[in-house]
Backbone as numpy.savetxt, mean C-alpha at the origin, in Angstrom:
# Nx Ny Nz CAx CAy CAz Cx Cy Cz
-14.98 -6.43 1.13 -14.91 -5.04 0.90 -14.51 -5.18 -0.80
-15.06 -3.77 -1.65 -15.10 -4.04 -2.97 -13.90 -3.04 -3.36
-13.07 -3.33 -4.06 -11.89 -2.71 -4.63 -12.47 -2.44 -5.83
-12.03 -0.57 -6.38 -12.10 -0.04 -7.58 -11.30 -0.71 -8.64
-10.72 -1.89 -8.53 -10.00 -2.29 -9.70 -10.32 -4.14 -9.88
-10.62 -4.47 -10.85 -11.31 -5.88 -10.96 -10.33 -6.63 -10.84
-10.67 -8.24 -10.96 -9.48 -9.07 -10.73 -9.49 -9.31 -9.30
-8.94 -10.70 -9.09 -9.03 -11.42 -7.75 -8.31 -10.27 -6.60
-8.29 -10.44 -5.53 -7.57 -9.43 -4.41 -6.74 -10.39 -3.77
-5.55 -10.30 -3.51 -4.15 -11.04 -2.71 -4.25 -10.25 -1.56
-4.26 -11.13 -0.64 -4.02 -10.23 0.80 -3.32 -11.06 1.88
-2.24 -10.18 2.50 -1.16 -10.63 3.05 -1.07 -10.03 4.87
-1.25 -10.78 5.74 -0.96 -10.18 7.34 0.12 -10.12 7.70
0.57 -8.92 7.63 2.20 -8.90 8.34 2.47 -8.95 9.85
3.18 -9.38 9.79 3.43 -9.92 11.48 3.96 -8.43 12.18
3.71 -8.15 13.35 4.39 -7.42 14.23 5.66 -7.30 14.75
6.51 -7.48 13.70 7.92 -7.26 14.35 8.73 -6.64 12.79
10.44 -6.98 13.44 11.11 -6.10 12.59 11.10 -6.36 10.81
10.66 -7.69 11.03 10.50 -8.37 9.57 9.47 -8.07 8.93
8.71 -7.47 8.98 7.27 -7.51 8.47 7.20 -6.60 7.27
8.05 -5.38 6.90 8.17 -4.80 5.83 8.85 -5.47 4.83
9.94 -6.15 5.11 10.47 -7.01 4.54 9.47 -8.38 3.67
8.66 -8.88 4.56 7.96 -9.77 4.11 6.67 -9.32 3.27
6.21 -8.11 3.67 5.23 -7.47 2.79 5.85 -7.15 1.30
7.02 -6.65 1.32 8.10 -6.26 -0.09 7.80 -7.76 -0.71
8.50 -9.04 0.13 7.94 -10.02 -0.87 6.97 -10.41 -1.44
5.72 -9.98 -0.50 4.46 -10.42 -1.03 4.06 -9.69 -2.10
4.61 -8.30 -2.05 4.28 -7.46 -3.22 4.43 -7.88 -4.44
6.06 -8.21 -4.65 6.77 -8.59 -5.68 6.38 -9.90 -6.62
5.87 -10.86 -5.30 5.21 -12.19 -6.07 3.89 -11.94 -6.83
3.10 -11.33 -5.94 1.57 -10.65 -6.32 1.70 -10.44 -7.79
2.83 -9.10 -7.77 2.77 -8.30 -8.99 3.10 -9.04 -10.28
4.02 -10.21 -10.20 4.07 -11.02 -10.99 2.76 -11.97 -11.50
2.63 -12.45 -10.41 1.13 -13.35 -10.57 -0.10 -12.46 -11.63
0.05 -11.18 -11.03 -1.18 -10.22 -11.86 -0.67 -9.48 -13.04
0.54 -10.18 -13.32 1.22 -9.90 -14.85 1.40 -8.17 -14.94
1.43 -7.43 -14.00 1.33 -6.25 -13.77 2.93 -5.19 -14.39
2.41 -4.45 -15.54 3.32 -4.04 -16.68 4.38 -2.65 -15.91
3.61 -2.25 -15.08 4.23 -0.97 -14.35 5.29 -1.21 -13.39
6.22 0.01 -13.03 7.09 -0.07 -12.28 7.23 -1.13 -11.32
7.58 -2.37 -10.66 7.41 -3.00 -9.72 8.24 -2.10 -8.70
9.37 -1.73 -8.64 10.16 -0.92 -7.82 9.02 0.05 -7.02
8.30 0.82 -7.83 7.67 2.25 -7.26 6.73 0.78 -6.33
5.77 0.02 -6.84 4.74 -0.14 -6.16 5.46 -1.02 -4.55
6.55 -1.60 -4.73 7.41 -2.04 -3.47 7.47 -1.26 -2.76
7.74 -0.22 -3.19 8.39 1.30 -2.32 7.26 1.78 -1.69
6.14 1.94 -2.58 4.92 2.76 -2.11 4.01 1.52 -0.85
3.97 0.20 -1.11 3.61 -1.14 -0.04 4.31 -0.89 1.02
5.79 -0.84 0.84 6.36 -1.00 1.94 6.24 0.60 3.11
6.19 1.41 2.35 5.98 2.82 3.23 4.80 2.67 3.93
3.96 1.90 3.54 2.21 1.96 4.20 2.27 0.90 5.00
2.88 0.02 4.56 3.18 -1.02 6.03 4.11 -0.38 7.14
5.11 0.11 6.89 5.95 1.12 8.06 5.42 1.66 8.74
4.13 2.76 7.99 3.68 3.50 8.92 2.48 2.84 9.51
1.57 1.82 9.23 1.11 1.08 9.89 1.61 0.67 11.10
2.87 -0.14 10.96 3.60 -0.72 12.39 3.94 0.45 13.21
4.47 1.64 12.74 5.22 3.07 13.42 4.04 3.29 14.40
2.99 3.59 13.59 1.69 4.47 14.28 0.51 3.57 15.01
0.48 2.66 14.88 -0.47 1.18 15.50 0.12 0.29 16.54
-0.51 -0.51 17.20 -0.46 -1.55 17.38 -0.95 -3.04 17.03
-1.16 -2.66 15.57 -2.30 -3.93 15.36 -1.65 -4.26 14.21
-1.78 -5.59 13.75 -1.10 -6.55 12.55 -1.67 -5.90 10.83
-0.58 -5.05 10.18 -1.29 -4.69 9.33 -1.80 -5.88 8.11
-2.92 -5.19 7.09 -3.10 -6.26 6.25 -3.40 -5.75 4.94
-2.12 -6.33 4.19 -1.64 -5.78 2.70 -2.81 -6.37 1.47
-3.77 -5.64 0.82 -4.17 -6.08 -0.18 -3.97 -5.73 -1.60
-3.98 -6.58 -2.71 -3.70 -5.96 -3.99 -4.47 -6.40 -4.78
-4.69 -5.66 -6.17 -6.11 -6.06 -6.60 -5.60 -5.38 -7.90
-5.98 -6.22 -8.90 -5.61 -5.35 -10.52 -5.23 -6.33 -11.77
-4.73 -5.53 -12.71 -4.14 -6.82 -13.89 -2.73 -5.84 -14.36
-2.99 -6.16 -15.50 -1.82 -5.73 -16.30 -1.23 -4.37 -16.18
-2.70 -3.44 -16.80 -2.12 -2.26 -16.30 -2.60 -0.82 -15.10
-3.74 -1.71 -14.40 -3.81 -0.94 -13.34 -3.90 -1.85 -11.94
-3.20 -1.42 -10.95 -3.22 -1.65 -9.49 -3.83 -0.70 -8.20
-4.36 -1.57 -7.45 -5.02 -1.05 -6.22 -4.11 -1.69 -5.16
-3.54 -0.90 -3.94 -2.60 -1.01 -3.32 -3.37 -0.77 -1.93
-3.85 -1.36 -0.63 -4.31 -1.10 0.45 -3.70 -1.97 1.77
-3.88 -0.76 2.50 -3.17 -1.58 4.07 -4.05 -0.96 4.84
-4.75 -2.17 5.69 -5.49 -2.05 6.91 -4.88 -2.10 8.04
-5.20 -1.14 9.12 -4.82 -1.65 10.42 -5.89 -1.32 11.26
-5.44 -1.41 12.72 -6.96 -0.96 13.78 -6.75 0.29 14.40
-6.25 1.37 13.86 -6.09 2.45 14.20 -7.09 3.77 13.56
-8.05 4.29 14.11 -9.04 5.32 13.42 -8.51 6.40 12.92
-6.91 6.52 13.49 -6.56 7.77 12.96 -6.01 7.83 11.68
-6.67 8.76 11.09 -6.63 8.82 9.18 -4.75 9.67 9.29
-4.03 9.09 8.06 -2.86 9.78 7.52 -3.33 10.98 6.70
-2.26 11.95 7.34 -1.78 13.30 6.57 -0.53 13.57 6.38
-0.36 14.22 4.70 0.89 14.37 4.55 1.52 15.51 5.72
3.04 15.52 6.03 3.65 16.74 6.55 4.09 17.38 5.53
4.23 18.92 5.67 4.93 19.40 5.05 6.48 19.39 4.93
6.41 19.26 6.14 8.28 18.78 6.19 9.02 18.47 7.45
9.63 17.85 7.64 9.92 17.13 8.98 11.62 16.72 8.95
12.28 17.33 10.18 13.78 16.72 10.12 14.14 15.51 10.13
13.30 14.45 10.52 13.22 13.05 10.89 11.75 12.60 10.40
11.94 11.64 9.31 10.64 11.18 8.90 9.30 12.22 8.39
8.03 11.32 8.17 7.41 12.31 7.61 7.07 12.55 6.06
8.35 11.87 5.41 8.38 12.02 3.92 7.51 10.73 2.96
6.93 9.94 3.84 6.38 8.83 3.14 4.91 9.11 2.42
3.98 9.61 3.17 2.80 10.23 2.13 3.25 11.18 0.93
4.29 11.76 1.36 4.85 12.90 -0.19 5.02 11.85 -1.21
5.95 10.63 -0.84 6.12 10.04 -1.65 5.06 8.88 -2.51
4.37 8.54 -1.49 3.08 7.88 -2.05 2.52 9.08 -2.96
2.21 10.16 -2.89 1.75 11.06 -3.82 2.24 10.94 -5.04
3.64 11.07 -5.12 4.10 11.53 -6.26 4.37 10.07 -7.08
4.23 8.85 -6.33 4.36 7.65 -7.14 3.17 6.85 -7.61
1.95 7.35 -7.08 0.90 6.94 -7.34 -0.28 7.70 -8.43
-1.36 7.18 -9.04 -2.26 8.20 -9.81 -2.96 8.78 -8.70
-3.60 8.08 -7.30 -4.40 8.48 -6.60 -4.29 7.70 -4.92
-4.54 8.24 -3.97 -4.43 7.90 -2.89 -5.42 8.28 -1.97
-5.51 7.60 -0.84 -6.77 7.90 0.28 -6.59 7.19 1.50
-7.52 7.77 2.43 -8.18 6.56 3.45 -9.11 6.61 3.83
-9.49 5.69 4.36 -10.99 5.79 5.14 -11.29 5.07 6.19
-12.19 5.60 7.27 -12.17 4.60 8.30 -13.04 3.23 8.10
-12.72 2.38 8.72 -13.23 1.22 8.33 -13.19 -0.10 9.60
-14.03 -0.73 10.18 -14.14 -1.87 10.83 -13.20 -1.56 12.50
-13.66 -0.51 12.92 -12.60 -0.14 13.76 -11.58 0.61 13.77
-10.86 0.73 12.63 -9.80 0.94 11.90 -9.68 2.06 10.68
-8.72 1.66 9.86 -8.70 2.48 8.79 -8.08 1.67 7.51
-8.25 1.99 6.23 -7.98 1.84 5.16 -6.95 2.76 4.36
-5.89 2.64 4.09 -4.94 3.89 3.43 -4.97 3.13 2.11
-5.34 3.71 1.21 -5.14 2.76 -0.50 -4.38 3.97 -1.18
-4.20 3.07 -2.28 -3.28 4.24 -3.40 -3.62 2.75 -4.78
-3.47 3.92 -6.02 -3.85 3.25 -7.45 -2.90 3.70 -8.19
-2.34 2.56 -9.03 -1.39 2.86 -9.73 -1.75 2.51 -11.00
-1.06 3.04 -12.08 -1.13 2.59 -13.53 -0.05 2.50 -13.89
0.05 1.22 -15.14 1.69 1.18 -15.78 1.73 2.08 -17.14
2.31 2.62 -17.05 2.63 3.87 -18.14 3.62 2.73 -19.57
2.45 2.38 -19.98 2.59 1.43 -21.40 1.78 2.28 -22.48
3.02 2.14 -23.79 2.23 2.35 -25.16 0.80 1.60 -25.21
-0.14 2.25 -25.90 -1.38 1.18 -25.80 -0.93 0.42 -27.12
């Protein structure tokens, strides 16, 4: 798969259990340091955790997390085995706010069908002076 951000692609397969989101957060933190990403690491960790949690909540497959980027640009992808594409909900009493959060914290996001499932992706940029 081709990512729109140059550089190496780091990949992690999250287990299907309660600790998956935490392990994914650890992977993201380490990868952000390895990439030298200058943006807000907390925002990236939050977005990735939300995408992994959604994959675990709505599918019965192992989510795969991919990160690629450099100091200024980053792409996060979460692939799962469900062909159902996500859509933000306007309001919900319980849950449903995650994709709105993703929209607010990223420069772009989307989803597309792939290999019998889907990839939900987002891109983020570091807000640093040139």
